[in-house]
mmCIF file of C-alpha atoms in Angstrom:
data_model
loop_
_atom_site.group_PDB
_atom_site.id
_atom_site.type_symbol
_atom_site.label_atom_id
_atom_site.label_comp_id
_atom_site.label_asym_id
_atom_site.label_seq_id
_atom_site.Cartn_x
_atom_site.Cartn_y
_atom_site.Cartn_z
ATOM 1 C CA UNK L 1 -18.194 157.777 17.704
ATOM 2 C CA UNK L 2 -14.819 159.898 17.749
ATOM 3 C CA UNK L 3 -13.047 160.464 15.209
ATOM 4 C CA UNK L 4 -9.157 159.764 15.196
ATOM 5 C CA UNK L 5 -8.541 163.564 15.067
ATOM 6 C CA UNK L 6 -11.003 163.541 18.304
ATOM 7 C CA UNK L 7 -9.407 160.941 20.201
ATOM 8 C CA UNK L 8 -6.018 162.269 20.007
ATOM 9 C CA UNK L 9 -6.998 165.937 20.706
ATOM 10 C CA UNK L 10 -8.848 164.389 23.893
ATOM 11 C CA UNK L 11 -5.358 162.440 24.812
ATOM 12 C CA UNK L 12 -3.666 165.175 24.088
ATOM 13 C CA UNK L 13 -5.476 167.214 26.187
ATOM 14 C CA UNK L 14 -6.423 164.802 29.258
ATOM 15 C CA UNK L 15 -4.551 165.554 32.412
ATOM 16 C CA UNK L 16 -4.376 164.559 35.827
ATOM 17 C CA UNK L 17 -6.354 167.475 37.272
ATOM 18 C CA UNK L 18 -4.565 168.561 41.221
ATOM 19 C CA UNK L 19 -6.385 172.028 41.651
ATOM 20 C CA UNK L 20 -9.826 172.600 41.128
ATOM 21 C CA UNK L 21 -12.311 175.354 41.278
ATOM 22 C CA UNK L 22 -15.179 174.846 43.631
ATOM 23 C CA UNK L 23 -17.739 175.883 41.148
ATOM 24 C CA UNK L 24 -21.107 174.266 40.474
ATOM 25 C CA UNK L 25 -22.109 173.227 37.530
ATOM 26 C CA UNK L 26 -24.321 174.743 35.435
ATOM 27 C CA UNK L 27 -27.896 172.760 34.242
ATOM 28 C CA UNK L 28 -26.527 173.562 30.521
ATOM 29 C CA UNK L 29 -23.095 171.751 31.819
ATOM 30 C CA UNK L 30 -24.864 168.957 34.117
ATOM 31 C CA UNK L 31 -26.525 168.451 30.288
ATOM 32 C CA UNK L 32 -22.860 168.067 28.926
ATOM 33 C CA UNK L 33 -22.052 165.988 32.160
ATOM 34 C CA UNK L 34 -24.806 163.609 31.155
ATOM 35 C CA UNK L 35 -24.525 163.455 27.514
ATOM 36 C CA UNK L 36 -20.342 162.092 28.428
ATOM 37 C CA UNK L 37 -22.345 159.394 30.450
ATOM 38 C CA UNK L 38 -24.062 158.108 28.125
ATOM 39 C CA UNK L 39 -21.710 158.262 25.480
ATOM 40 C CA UNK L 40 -19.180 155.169 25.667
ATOM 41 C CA UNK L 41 -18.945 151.538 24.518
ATOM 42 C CA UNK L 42 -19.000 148.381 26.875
ATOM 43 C CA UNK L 43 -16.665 145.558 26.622
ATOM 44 C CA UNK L 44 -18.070 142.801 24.169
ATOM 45 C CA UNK L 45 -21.722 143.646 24.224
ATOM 46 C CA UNK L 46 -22.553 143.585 28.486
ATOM 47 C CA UNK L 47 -24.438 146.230 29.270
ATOM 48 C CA UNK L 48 -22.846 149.596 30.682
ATOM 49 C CA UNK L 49 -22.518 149.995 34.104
ATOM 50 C CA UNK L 50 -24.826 152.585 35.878
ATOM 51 C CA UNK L 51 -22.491 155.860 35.682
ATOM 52 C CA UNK L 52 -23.888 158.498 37.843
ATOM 53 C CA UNK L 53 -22.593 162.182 38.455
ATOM 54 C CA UNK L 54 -23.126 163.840 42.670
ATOM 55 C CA UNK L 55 -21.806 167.188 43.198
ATOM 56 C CA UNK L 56 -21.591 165.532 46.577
ATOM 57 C CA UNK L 57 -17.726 165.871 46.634
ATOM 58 C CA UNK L 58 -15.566 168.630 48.967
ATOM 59 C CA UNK L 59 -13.379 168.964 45.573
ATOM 60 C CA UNK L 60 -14.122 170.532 42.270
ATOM 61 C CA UNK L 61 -18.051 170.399 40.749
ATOM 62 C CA UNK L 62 -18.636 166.881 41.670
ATOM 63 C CA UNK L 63 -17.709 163.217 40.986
ATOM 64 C CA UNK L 64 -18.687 160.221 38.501
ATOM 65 C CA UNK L 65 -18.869 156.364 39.700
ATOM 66 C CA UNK L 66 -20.655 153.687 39.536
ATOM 67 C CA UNK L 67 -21.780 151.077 42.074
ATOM 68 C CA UNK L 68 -19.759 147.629 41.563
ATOM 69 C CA UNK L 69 -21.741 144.386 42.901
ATOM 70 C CA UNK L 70 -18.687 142.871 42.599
ATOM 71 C CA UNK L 71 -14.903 143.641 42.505
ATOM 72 C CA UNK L 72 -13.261 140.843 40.788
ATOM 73 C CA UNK L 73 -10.577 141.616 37.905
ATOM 74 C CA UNK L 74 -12.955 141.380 35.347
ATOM 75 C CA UNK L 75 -15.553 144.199 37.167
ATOM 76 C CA UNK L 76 -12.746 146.267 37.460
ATOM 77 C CA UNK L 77 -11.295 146.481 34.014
ATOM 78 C CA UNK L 78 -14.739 147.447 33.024
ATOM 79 C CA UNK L 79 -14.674 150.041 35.313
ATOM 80 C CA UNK L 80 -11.494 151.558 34.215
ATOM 81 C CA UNK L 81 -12.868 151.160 30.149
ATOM 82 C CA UNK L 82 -15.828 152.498 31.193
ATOM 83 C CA UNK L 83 -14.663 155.351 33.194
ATOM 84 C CA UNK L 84 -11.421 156.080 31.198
ATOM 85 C CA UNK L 85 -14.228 156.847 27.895
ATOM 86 C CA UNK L 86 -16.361 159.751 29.719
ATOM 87 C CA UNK L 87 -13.116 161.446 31.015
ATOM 88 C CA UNK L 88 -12.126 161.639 27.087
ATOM 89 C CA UNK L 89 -15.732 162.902 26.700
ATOM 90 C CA UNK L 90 -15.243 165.379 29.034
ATOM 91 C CA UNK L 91 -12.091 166.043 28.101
ATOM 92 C CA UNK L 92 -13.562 167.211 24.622
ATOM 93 C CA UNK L 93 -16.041 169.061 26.184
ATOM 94 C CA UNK L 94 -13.889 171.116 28.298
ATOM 95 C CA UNK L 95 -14.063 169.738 31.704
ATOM 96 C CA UNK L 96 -10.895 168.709 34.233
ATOM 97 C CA UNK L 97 -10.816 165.826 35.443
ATOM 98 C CA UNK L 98 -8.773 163.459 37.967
ATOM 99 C CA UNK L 99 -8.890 159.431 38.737
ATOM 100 C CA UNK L 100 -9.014 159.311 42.575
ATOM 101 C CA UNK L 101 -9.482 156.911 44.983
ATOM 102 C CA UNK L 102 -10.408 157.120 48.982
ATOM 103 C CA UNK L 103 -9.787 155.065 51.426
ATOM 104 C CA UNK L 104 -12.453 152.310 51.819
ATOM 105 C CA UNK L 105 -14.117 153.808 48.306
ATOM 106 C CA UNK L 106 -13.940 152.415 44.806
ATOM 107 C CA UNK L 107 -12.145 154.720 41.880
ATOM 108 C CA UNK L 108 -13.857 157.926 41.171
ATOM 109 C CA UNK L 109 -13.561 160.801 38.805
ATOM 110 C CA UNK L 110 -13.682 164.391 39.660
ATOM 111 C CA UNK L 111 -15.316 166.695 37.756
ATOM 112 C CA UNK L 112 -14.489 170.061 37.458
ATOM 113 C CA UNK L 113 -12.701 173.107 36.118
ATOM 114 C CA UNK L 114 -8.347 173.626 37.098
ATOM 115 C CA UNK L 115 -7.890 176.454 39.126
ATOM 116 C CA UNK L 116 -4.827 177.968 37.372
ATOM 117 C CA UNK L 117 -6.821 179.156 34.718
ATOM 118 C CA UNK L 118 -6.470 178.126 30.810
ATOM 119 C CA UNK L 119 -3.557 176.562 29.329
ATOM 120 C CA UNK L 120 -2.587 178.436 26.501
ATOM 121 C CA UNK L 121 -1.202 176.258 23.127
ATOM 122 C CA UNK L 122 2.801 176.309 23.962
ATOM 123 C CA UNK L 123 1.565 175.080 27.405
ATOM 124 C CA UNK L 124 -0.774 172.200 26.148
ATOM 125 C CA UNK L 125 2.246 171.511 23.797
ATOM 126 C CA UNK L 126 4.512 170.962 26.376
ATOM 127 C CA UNK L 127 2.886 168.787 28.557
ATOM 128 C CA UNK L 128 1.958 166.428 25.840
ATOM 129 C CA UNK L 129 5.949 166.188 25.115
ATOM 130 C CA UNK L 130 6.527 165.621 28.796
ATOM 131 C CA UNK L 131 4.577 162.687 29.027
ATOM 132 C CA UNK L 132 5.749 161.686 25.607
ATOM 133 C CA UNK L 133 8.727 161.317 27.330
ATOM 134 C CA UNK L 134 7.527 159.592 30.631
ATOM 135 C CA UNK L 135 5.882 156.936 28.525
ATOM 136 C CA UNK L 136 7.645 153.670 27.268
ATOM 137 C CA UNK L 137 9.269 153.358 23.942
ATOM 138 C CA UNK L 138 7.133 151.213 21.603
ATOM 139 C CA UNK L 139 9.529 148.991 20.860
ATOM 140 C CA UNK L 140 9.330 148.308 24.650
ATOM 141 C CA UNK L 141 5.706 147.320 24.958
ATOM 142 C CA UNK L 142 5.574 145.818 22.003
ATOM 143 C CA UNK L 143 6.263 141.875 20.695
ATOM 144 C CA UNK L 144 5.104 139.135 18.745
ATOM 145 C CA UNK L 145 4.413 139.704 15.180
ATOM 146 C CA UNK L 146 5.866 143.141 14.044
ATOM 147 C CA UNK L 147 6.413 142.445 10.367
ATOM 148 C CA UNK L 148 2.646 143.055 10.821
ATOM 149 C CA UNK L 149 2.801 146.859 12.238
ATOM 150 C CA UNK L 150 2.069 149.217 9.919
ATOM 151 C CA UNK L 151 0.401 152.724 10.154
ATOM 152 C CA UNK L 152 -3.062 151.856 11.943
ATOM 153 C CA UNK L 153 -1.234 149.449 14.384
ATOM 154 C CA UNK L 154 0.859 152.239 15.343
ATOM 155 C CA UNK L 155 -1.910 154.603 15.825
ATOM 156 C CA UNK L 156 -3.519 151.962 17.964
ATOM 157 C CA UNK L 157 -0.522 151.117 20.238
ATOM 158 C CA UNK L 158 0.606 154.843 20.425
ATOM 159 C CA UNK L 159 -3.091 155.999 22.019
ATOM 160 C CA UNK L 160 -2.473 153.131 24.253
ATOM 161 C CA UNK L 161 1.336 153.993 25.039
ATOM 162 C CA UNK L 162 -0.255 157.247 26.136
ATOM 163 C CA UNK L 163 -2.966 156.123 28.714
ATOM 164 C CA UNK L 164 -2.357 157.021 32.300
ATOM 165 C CA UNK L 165 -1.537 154.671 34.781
ATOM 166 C CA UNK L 166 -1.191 154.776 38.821
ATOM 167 C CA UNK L 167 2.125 156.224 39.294
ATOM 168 C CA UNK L 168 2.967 155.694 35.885
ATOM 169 C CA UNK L 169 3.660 151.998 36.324
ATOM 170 C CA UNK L 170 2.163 151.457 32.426
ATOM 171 C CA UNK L 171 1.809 148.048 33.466
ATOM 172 C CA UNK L 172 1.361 146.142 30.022
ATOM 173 C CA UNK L 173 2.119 144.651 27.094
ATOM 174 C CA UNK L 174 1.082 144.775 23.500
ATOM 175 C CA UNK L 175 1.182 141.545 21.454
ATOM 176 C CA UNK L 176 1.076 141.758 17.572
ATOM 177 C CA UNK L 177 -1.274 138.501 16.672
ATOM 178 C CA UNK L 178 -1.940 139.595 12.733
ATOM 179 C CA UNK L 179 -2.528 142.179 11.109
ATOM 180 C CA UNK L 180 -6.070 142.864 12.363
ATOM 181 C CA UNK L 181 -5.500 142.029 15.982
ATOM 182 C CA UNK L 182 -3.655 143.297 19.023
ATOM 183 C CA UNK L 183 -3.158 141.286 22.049
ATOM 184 C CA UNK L 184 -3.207 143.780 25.616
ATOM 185 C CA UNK L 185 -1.334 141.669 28.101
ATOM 186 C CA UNK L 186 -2.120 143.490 31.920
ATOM 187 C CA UNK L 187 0.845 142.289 34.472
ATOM 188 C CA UNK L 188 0.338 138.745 35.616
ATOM 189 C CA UNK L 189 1.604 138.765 39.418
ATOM 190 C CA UNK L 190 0.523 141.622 40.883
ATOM 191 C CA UNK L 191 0.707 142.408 45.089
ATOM 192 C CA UNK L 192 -3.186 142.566 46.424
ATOM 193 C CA UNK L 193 -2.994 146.132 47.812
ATOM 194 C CA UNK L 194 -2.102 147.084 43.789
ATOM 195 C CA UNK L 195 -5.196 144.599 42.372
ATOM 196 C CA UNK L 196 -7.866 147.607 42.394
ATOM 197 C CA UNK L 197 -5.727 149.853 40.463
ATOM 198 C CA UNK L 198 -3.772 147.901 38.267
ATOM 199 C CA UNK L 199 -7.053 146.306 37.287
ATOM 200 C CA UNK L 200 -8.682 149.737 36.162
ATOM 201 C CA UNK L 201 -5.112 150.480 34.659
ATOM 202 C CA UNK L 202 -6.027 147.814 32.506
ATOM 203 C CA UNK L 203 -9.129 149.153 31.499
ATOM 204 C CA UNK L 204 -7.906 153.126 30.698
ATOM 205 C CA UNK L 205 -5.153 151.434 28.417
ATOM 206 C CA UNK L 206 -7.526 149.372 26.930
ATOM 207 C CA UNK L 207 -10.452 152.191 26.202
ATOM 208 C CA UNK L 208 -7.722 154.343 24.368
ATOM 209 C CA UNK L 209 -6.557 151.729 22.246
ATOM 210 C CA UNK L 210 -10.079 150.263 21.700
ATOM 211 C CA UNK L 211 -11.764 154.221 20.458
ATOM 212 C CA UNK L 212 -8.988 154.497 17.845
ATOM 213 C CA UNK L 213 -9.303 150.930 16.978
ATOM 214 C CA UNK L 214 -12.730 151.719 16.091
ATOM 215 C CA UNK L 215 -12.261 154.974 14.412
ATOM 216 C CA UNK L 216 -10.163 153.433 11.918
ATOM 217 C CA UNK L 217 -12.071 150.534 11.476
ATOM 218 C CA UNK L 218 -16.139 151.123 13.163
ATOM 219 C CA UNK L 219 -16.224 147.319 13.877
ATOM 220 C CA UNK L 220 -13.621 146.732 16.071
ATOM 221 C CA UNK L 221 -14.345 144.528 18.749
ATOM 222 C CA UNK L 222 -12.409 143.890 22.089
ATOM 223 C CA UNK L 223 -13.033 140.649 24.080
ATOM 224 C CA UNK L 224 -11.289 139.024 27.443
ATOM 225 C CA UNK L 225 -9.388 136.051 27.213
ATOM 226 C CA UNK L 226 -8.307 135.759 30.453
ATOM 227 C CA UNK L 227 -8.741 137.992 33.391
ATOM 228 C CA UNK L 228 -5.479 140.554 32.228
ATOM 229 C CA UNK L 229 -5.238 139.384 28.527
ATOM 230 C CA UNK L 230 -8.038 141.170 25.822
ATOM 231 C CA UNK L 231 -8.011 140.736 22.642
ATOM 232 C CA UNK L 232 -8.418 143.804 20.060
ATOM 233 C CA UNK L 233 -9.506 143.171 16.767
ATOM 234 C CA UNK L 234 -9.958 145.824 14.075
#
């Protein structure tokens, strides 16, 4: 389990990778590769979907996916909670990554190493400010019961504030229940050619929030209540 020092390190340090080196991976890294896998926390208690890494992939060392029987809302939230977790991993582990997607193919991640070379600390520093700045206010996403938001509720919402999001859309809503739960509200009318992404939008904003949830408090739970509602409790 990460730590809260961990988790913000890895948000800090996630980016959307454009450039990568075509460089295979080594079996030392394909152990790292694995170990990020394995590493992550379904929704509720389901059982994981069947992540898989193929250096099958014309850009950087390879993707990560998993095979969906199904692509209903639901599926596809998992997918982006899921997924969202073993970029952090390999975030931490230093790998670049991307969120992609392919025409007639399901979300993927690449895997791989930037080509520009190594960011050095003022750089790092800087882009985290950037999207500081490219991400809503929280007294925009947020509602509902503030008198409750204290120190861990901000911790929470911030990691979420900072999740990605296709095109930056940040499309939801935080709802202050108590002081031991969060309500994530995903957007409720949403045009079908957005559905996929929005849905795994969902789940990235939902896996940050969820990690430090449960680094402050190791049984935090998050459960659906409706297709784009979830409830976190901490």
């Amino acid at each position: 389990m990460l730590s809260k020092q961990e988790i913000m390190k890895a948000i800090g340090q996630r980016v959307t990778q454009r450039k990568f080196l075509e460089k295979q991976l080594s079996p030392e890294q394909m152990k790292e590769v694995d170990l990020a896998l394995r590493d992550i926390f379904p929704i509720n208690s389901d059982a994981r979907l069947q992540w898989y890494f193929t250096p099958q992939f014309p850009s950087g060392s390879g993707i990560v996916l998993a095979k969906l029987k199904e692509f209903t809302t639901p599926k596809l939230v998992k997918y982006g909670f899921e997924g969202e977790q073993i970029v952090l991993n390999l975030t931490l582990k230093g790998f670049s990554t991307s969120w992609a997607r392919l025409p007639n193919y399901l979300s993927m991640v690449i895997v791989g190493f930037q080509a520009s070379g190594n960011e050095d600390i003022v750089e790092r520093a800087s882009r985290f400010l950037y999207r500081d700045a490219n991400r809503k206010p929280f007294e925009e996403v947020v509602f509902g019961r503030e008198e409750y938001v204290d120190s861990r509720i901000k911790d929470i919402v911030n990691a979420g504030r900072m999740a990605p999001s296709s095109f930056n859309r940040q499309p939801w809503k935080f709802e202050i229940l108590s002081k031991n739960e969060i309500a994530v509200h995903g957007w409720k009318k949403i045009p079908l050619i957005y559905e996929e992404v929005i849905a795994i939008d969902l789940g990235v904003v939902l896996s940050h929030m969820y990690l430090m949830a449960k680094a402050i408090n190791s049984e935090a739970q998050v459960e659906a209540k409706s297709e784009r509602t979830y409830l976190l409790r901490f």
